[in-house]
Coordinates of C-alpha atoms and ligand atoms in Angstrom, one line a residue:
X29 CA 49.6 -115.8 -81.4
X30 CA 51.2 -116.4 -85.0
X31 CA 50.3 -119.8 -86.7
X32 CA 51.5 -120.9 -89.8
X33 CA 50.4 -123.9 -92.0
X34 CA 52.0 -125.6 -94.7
X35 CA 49.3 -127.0 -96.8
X36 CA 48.5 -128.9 -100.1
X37 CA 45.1 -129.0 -101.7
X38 CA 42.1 -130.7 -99.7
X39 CA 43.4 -132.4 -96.2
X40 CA 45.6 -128.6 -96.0
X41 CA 42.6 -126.5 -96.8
X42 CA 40.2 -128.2 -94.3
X43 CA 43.0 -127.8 -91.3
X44 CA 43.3 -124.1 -92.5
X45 CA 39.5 -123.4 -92.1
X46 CA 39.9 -125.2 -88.6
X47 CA 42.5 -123.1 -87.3
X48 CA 40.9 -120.0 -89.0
X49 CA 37.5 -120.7 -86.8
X50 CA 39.7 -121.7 -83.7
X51 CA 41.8 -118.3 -84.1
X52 CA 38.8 -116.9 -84.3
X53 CA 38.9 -112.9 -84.3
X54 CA 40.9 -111.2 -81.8
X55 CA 39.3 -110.2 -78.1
X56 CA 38.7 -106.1 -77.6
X57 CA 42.4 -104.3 -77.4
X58 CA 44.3 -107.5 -77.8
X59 CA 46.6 -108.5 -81.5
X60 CA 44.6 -110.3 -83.9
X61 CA 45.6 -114.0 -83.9
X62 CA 47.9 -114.3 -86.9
X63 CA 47.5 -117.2 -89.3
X64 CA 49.1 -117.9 -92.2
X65 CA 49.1 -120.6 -94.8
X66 CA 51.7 -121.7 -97.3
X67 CA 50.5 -123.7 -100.4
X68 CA 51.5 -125.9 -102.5
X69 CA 52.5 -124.6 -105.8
X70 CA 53.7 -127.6 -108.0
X71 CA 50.2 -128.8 -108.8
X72 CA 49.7 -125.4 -111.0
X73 CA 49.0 -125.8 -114.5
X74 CA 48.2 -123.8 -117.5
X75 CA 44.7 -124.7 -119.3
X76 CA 43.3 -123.3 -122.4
X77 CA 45.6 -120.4 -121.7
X78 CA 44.7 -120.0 -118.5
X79 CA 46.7 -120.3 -115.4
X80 CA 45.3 -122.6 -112.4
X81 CA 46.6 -122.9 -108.8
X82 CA 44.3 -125.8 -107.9
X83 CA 45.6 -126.1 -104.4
X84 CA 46.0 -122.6 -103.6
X85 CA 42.1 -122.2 -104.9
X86 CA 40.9 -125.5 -102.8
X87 CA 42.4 -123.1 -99.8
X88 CA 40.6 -120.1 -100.7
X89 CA 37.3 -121.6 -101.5
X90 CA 37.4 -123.5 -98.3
X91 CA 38.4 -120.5 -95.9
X92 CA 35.3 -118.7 -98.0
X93 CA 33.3 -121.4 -97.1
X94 CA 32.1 -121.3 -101.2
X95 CA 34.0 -124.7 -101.6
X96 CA 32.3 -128.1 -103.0
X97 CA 32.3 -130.2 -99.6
X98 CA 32.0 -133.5 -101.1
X99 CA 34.7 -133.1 -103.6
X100 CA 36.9 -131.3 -101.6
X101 CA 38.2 -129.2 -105.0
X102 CA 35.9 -126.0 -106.8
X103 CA 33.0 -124.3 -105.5
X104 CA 29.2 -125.7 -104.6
X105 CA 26.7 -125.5 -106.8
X106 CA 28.8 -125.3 -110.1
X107 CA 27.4 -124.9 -113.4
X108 CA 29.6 -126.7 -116.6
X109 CA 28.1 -124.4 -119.8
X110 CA 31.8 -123.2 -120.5
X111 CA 33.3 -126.7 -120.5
X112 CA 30.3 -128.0 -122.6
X113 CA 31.0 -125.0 -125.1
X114 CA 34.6 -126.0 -125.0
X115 CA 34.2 -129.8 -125.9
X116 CA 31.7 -128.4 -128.5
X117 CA 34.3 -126.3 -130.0
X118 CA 37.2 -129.5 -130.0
X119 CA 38.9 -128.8 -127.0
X120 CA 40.3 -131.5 -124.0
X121 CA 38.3 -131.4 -120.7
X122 CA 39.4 -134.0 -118.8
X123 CA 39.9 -131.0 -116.2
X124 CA 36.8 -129.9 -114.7
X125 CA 36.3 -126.0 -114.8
X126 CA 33.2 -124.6 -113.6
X127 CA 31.8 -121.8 -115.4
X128 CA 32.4 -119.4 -111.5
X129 CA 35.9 -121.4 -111.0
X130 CA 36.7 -120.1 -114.6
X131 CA 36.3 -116.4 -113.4
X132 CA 39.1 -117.2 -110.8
X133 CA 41.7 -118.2 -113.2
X134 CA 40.5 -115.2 -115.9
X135 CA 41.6 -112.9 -113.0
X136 CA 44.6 -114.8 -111.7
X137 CA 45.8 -115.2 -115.7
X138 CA 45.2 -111.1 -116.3
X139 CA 46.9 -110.4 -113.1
X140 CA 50.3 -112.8 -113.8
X141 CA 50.5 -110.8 -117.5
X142 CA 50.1 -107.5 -116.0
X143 CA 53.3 -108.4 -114.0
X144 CA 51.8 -108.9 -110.9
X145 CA 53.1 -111.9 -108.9
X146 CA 51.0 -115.0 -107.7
X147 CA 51.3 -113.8 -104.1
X148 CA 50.1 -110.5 -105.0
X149 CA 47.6 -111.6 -107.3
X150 CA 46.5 -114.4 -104.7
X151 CA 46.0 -111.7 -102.1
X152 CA 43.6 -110.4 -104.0
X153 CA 41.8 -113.3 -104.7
X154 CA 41.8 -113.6 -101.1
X155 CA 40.4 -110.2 -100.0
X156 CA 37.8 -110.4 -103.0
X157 CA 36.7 -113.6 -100.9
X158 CA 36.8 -112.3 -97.5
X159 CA 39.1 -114.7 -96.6
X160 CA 40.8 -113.8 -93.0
X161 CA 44.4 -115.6 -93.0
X162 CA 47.3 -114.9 -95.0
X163 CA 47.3 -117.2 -98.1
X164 CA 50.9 -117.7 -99.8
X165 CA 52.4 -119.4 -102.9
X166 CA 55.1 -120.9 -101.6
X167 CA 57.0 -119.6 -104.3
X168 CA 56.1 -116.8 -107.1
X169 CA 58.9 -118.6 -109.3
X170 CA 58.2 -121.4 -111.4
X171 CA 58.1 -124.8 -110.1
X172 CA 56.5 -128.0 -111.4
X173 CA 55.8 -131.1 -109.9
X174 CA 56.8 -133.7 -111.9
X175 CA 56.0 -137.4 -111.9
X176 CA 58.3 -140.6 -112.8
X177 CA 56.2 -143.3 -113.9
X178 CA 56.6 -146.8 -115.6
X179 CA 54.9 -144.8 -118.7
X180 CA 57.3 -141.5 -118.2
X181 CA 57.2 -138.4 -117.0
X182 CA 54.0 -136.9 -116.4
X183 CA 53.0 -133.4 -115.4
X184 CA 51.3 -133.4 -112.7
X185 CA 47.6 -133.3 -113.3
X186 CA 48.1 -134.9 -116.4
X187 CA 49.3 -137.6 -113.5
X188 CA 46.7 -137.0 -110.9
X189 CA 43.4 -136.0 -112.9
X190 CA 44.4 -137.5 -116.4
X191 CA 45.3 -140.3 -115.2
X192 CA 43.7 -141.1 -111.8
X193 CA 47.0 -141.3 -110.1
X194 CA 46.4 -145.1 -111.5
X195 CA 50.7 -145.1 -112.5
X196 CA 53.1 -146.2 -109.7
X197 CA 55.1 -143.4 -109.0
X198 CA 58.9 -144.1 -109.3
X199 CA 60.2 -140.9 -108.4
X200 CA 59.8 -136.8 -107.9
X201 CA 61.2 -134.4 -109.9
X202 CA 60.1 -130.7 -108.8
X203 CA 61.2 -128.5 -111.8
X204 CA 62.5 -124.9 -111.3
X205 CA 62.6 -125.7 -107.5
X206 CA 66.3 -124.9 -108.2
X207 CA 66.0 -121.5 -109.0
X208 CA 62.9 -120.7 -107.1
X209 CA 63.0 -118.5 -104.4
X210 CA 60.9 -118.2 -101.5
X211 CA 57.6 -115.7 -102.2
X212 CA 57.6 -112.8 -100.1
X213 CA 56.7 -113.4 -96.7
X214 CA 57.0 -117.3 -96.4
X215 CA 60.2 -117.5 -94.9
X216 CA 59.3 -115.0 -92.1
X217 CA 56.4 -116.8 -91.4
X218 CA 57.7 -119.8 -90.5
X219 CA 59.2 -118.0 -87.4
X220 CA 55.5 -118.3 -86.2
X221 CA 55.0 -119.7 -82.6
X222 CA 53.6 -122.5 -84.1
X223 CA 53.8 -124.4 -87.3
X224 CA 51.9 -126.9 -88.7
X225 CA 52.2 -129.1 -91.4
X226 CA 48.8 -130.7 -92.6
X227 CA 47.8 -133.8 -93.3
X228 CA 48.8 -133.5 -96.6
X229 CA 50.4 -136.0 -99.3
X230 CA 53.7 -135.6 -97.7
X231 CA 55.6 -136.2 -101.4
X232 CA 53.0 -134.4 -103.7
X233 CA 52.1 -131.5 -101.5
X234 CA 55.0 -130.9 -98.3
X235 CA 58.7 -132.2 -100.5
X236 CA 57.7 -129.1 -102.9
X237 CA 57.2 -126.8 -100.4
X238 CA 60.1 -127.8 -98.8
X239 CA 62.1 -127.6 -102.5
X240 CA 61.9 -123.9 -102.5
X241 CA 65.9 -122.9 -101.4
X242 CA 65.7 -122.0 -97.8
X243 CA 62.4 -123.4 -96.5
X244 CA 63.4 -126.5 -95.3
X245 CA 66.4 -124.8 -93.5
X246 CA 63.9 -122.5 -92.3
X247 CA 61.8 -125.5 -90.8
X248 CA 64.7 -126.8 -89.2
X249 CA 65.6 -123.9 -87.5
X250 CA 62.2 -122.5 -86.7
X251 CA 61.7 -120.5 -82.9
X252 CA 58.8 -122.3 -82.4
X253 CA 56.8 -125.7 -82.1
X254 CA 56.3 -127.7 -85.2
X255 CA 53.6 -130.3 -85.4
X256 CA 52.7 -132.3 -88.1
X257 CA 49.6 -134.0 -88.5
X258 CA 49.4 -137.9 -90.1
X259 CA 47.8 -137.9 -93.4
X260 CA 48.1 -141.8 -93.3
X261 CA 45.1 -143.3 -90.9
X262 CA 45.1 -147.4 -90.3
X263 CA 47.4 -147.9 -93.0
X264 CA 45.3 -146.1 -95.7
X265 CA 45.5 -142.3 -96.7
X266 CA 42.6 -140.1 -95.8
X267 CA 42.2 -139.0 -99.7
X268 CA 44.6 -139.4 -102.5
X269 CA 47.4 -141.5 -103.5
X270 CA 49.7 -140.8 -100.5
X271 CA 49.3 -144.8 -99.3
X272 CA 50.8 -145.9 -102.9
X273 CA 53.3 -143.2 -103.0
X274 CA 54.6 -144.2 -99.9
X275 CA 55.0 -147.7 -100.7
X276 CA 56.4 -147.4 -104.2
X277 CA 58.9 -145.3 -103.1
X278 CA 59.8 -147.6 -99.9
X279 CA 58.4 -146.2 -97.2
X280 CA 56.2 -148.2 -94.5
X281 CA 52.4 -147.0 -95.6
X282 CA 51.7 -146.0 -91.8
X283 CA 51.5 -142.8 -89.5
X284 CA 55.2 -144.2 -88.2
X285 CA 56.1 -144.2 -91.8
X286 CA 55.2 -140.5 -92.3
X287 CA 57.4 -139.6 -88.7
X288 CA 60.0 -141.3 -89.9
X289 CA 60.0 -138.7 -93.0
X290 CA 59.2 -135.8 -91.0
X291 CA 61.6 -136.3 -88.2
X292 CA 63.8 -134.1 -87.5
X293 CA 61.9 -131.5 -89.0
X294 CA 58.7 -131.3 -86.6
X295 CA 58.9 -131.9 -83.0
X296 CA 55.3 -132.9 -82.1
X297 CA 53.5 -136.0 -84.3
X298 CA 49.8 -136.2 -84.3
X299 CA 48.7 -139.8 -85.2
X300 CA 44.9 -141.1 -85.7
X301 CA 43.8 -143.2 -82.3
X302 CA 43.1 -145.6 -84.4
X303 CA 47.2 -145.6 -84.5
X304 CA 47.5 -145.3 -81.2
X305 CA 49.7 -149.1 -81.3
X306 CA 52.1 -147.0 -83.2
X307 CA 52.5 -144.1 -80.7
X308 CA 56.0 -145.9 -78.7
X309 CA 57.3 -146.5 -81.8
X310 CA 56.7 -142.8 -83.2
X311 CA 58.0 -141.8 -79.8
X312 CA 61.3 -143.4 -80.4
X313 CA 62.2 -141.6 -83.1
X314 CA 62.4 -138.5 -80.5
X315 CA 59.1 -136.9 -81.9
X316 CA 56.3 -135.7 -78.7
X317 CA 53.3 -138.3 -79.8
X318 CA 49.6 -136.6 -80.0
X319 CA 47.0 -139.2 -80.4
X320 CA 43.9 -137.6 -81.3
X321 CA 40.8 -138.0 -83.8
X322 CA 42.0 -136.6 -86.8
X323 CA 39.7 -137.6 -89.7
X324 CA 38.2 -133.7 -89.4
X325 CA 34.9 -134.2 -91.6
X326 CA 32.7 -130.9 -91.3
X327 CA 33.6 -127.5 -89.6
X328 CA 32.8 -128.4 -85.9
X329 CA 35.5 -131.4 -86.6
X330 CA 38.5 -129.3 -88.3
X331 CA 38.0 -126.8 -85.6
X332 CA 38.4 -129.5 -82.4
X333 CA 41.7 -130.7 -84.1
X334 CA 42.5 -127.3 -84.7
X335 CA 42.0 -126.2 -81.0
X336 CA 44.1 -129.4 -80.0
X337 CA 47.3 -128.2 -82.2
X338 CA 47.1 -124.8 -80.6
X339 CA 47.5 -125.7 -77.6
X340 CA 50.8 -126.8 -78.5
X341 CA 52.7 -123.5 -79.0
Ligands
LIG402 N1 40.6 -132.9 -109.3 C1 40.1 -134.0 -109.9 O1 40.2 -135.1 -109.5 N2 39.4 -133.8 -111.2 C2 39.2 -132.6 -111.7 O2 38.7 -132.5 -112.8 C3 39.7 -131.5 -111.0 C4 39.5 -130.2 -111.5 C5 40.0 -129.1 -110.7 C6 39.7 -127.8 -111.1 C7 40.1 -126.7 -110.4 C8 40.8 -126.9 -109.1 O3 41.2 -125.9 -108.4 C9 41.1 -128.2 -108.7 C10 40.6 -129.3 -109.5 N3 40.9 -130.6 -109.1 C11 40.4 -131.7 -109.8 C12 41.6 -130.9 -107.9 C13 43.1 -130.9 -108.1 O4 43.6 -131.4 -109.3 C14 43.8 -131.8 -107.1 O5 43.0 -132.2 -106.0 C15 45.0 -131.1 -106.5 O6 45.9 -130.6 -107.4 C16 45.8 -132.1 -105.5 O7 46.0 -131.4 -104.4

């Protein structure tokens, strides 16, 4: 079976490491279970010359199992000596590099100026890690998220780390999306038998996804099931600013809400049971209702939801 997930940074990596443990490797003689995993890219940034794909390195470190659990974001067990050394020496760090997260981008930054492209260079990232699934950019272009705020226009984790995501959002601008083109690989892959979209911040982590010419189209059109799971539980998001995005930008701040943006686009919705009120409504809007436990905490968690999506294509 082919699986493909669309994914930000946190909510997108733990669903990834669910699937990956519920795909599980293939039985004697049989195809190995496919799955890939489409990331974010507009979150990237570039740091005392380096270049960081936070969300594409929250998926790594989580299918590695090396990632910092209770953050969510950078590896366990951390040490900070570079950062100190750089605050020492004048420099911002309102951006928390580790001294082993540091190694990633050193590699991912030599890589890029060699010529390679992010997909190439995170596929080696990837093997270096052992990781299993297929981990693309969405894109190898450029492409920015940018936020509209009362205060202006902020990059993005001048936005989201800077400033806390404190600012009320106004409005999305994803720079280069235009002229972006779809890395190698991504548009095939969403002729998977299924595809997922996590329960990720639907505006900061699924529109730019969707940005890149000839993705969305390729949702719309895709062979196979589409399910998306609600990263909106009892009115509140799950992590992040997704509730406040939401409603500054009109939308209800509820799993009906998120259907109503994703309609049309997936054909099953999976909604928290602590939603369940909402499932008729969700229904109505012509979307297959899944009402399930989705808060996926630790491994054995992420791996039941997984199991409960697959059985869907
Ligand atoms: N998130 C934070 O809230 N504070 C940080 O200092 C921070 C540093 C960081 C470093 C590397 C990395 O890969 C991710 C990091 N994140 C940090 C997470 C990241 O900014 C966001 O969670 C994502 O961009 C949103 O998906």
């Amino acid at each position: 079976m082919n699986v493909t997930l669309l994914a930000g940074g946190v909510g997108g990596a733990r669903l990834a490491h669910g699937l990956d443990l519920a795909l599980g490797a293939a039985p004697t003689g049989k195809p190995a279970p496919a799955l890939t995993v489409v990331v974010n890219v507009g979150d990237d940034t570039e740091l005392h010359g380096l270049d960081i794909s936070p969300d594409i390195d929250t998926v790594l470190y989580t299918l590695a199992e090396l990632n910092d659990e209770e953050r969510g974001w950078g590896l366990r067990g951390e040490s900070y000596a570079t950062l100190t050394a750089l605050k020492d020496l004048g420099e911002d760090t309102w951006f928390t590099l580790g001294d082993r997260d540091l190694a990633t981008h050193i590699v991912r930054t030599a890589r890029l100026r060699r010529g390679e492209p992010l997909s190439a260079v995170t596929a080696h990232l990837a093997a270096s890690m052992g990781v299993r699934p297929r981990v693309l950019p969405a894109t190898d272009d450029r492409l920015a998220t940018l936020v509209d705020t009362p205060s202006g226009r902020l990059g993005f984790q001048e936005y989201f780390v800077g400033r806390q995501h404190a600012d009320a959002v106004l409005g999305l601008h994803f720079d280069g999306a235009d002229a972006a083109r779809p890395a190698p690989g991504v548009l095939d892959a969403l002729a998977a038998e299924l595809v997922v979209l996590a329960p990720s911040n639907p505006f900061l982590s699924i529109e730019p996804l969707l940005a890149v010419p000839g993705v969305r189209q390729a949702l719309t059109d895709a062979p196979g099931r589409r399910v998306a799971v609600s990263p909106i539980v009892g009115g509140q998001a799950i992590k992040g600013p997704a509730a406040q995005i939401l409603e500054s930008l009109g939308h209800e701040v509820s799993a009906l809400g998120v259907a109503r943006i994703y309609a049309g686009l997936v054909d099953v919705m999976v909604i928290d049971e602590r939603d369940a009120n909402l499932a008729g409504a969700v229904a109505d809007l012509g979307l297959t209702v899944h009402v399930t436990d989705t808060i996926m905490g630790g491994p054995p968690g992420r791996e039941r939801l997984a199991r409960e999506l697959l059985a869907f294509a």
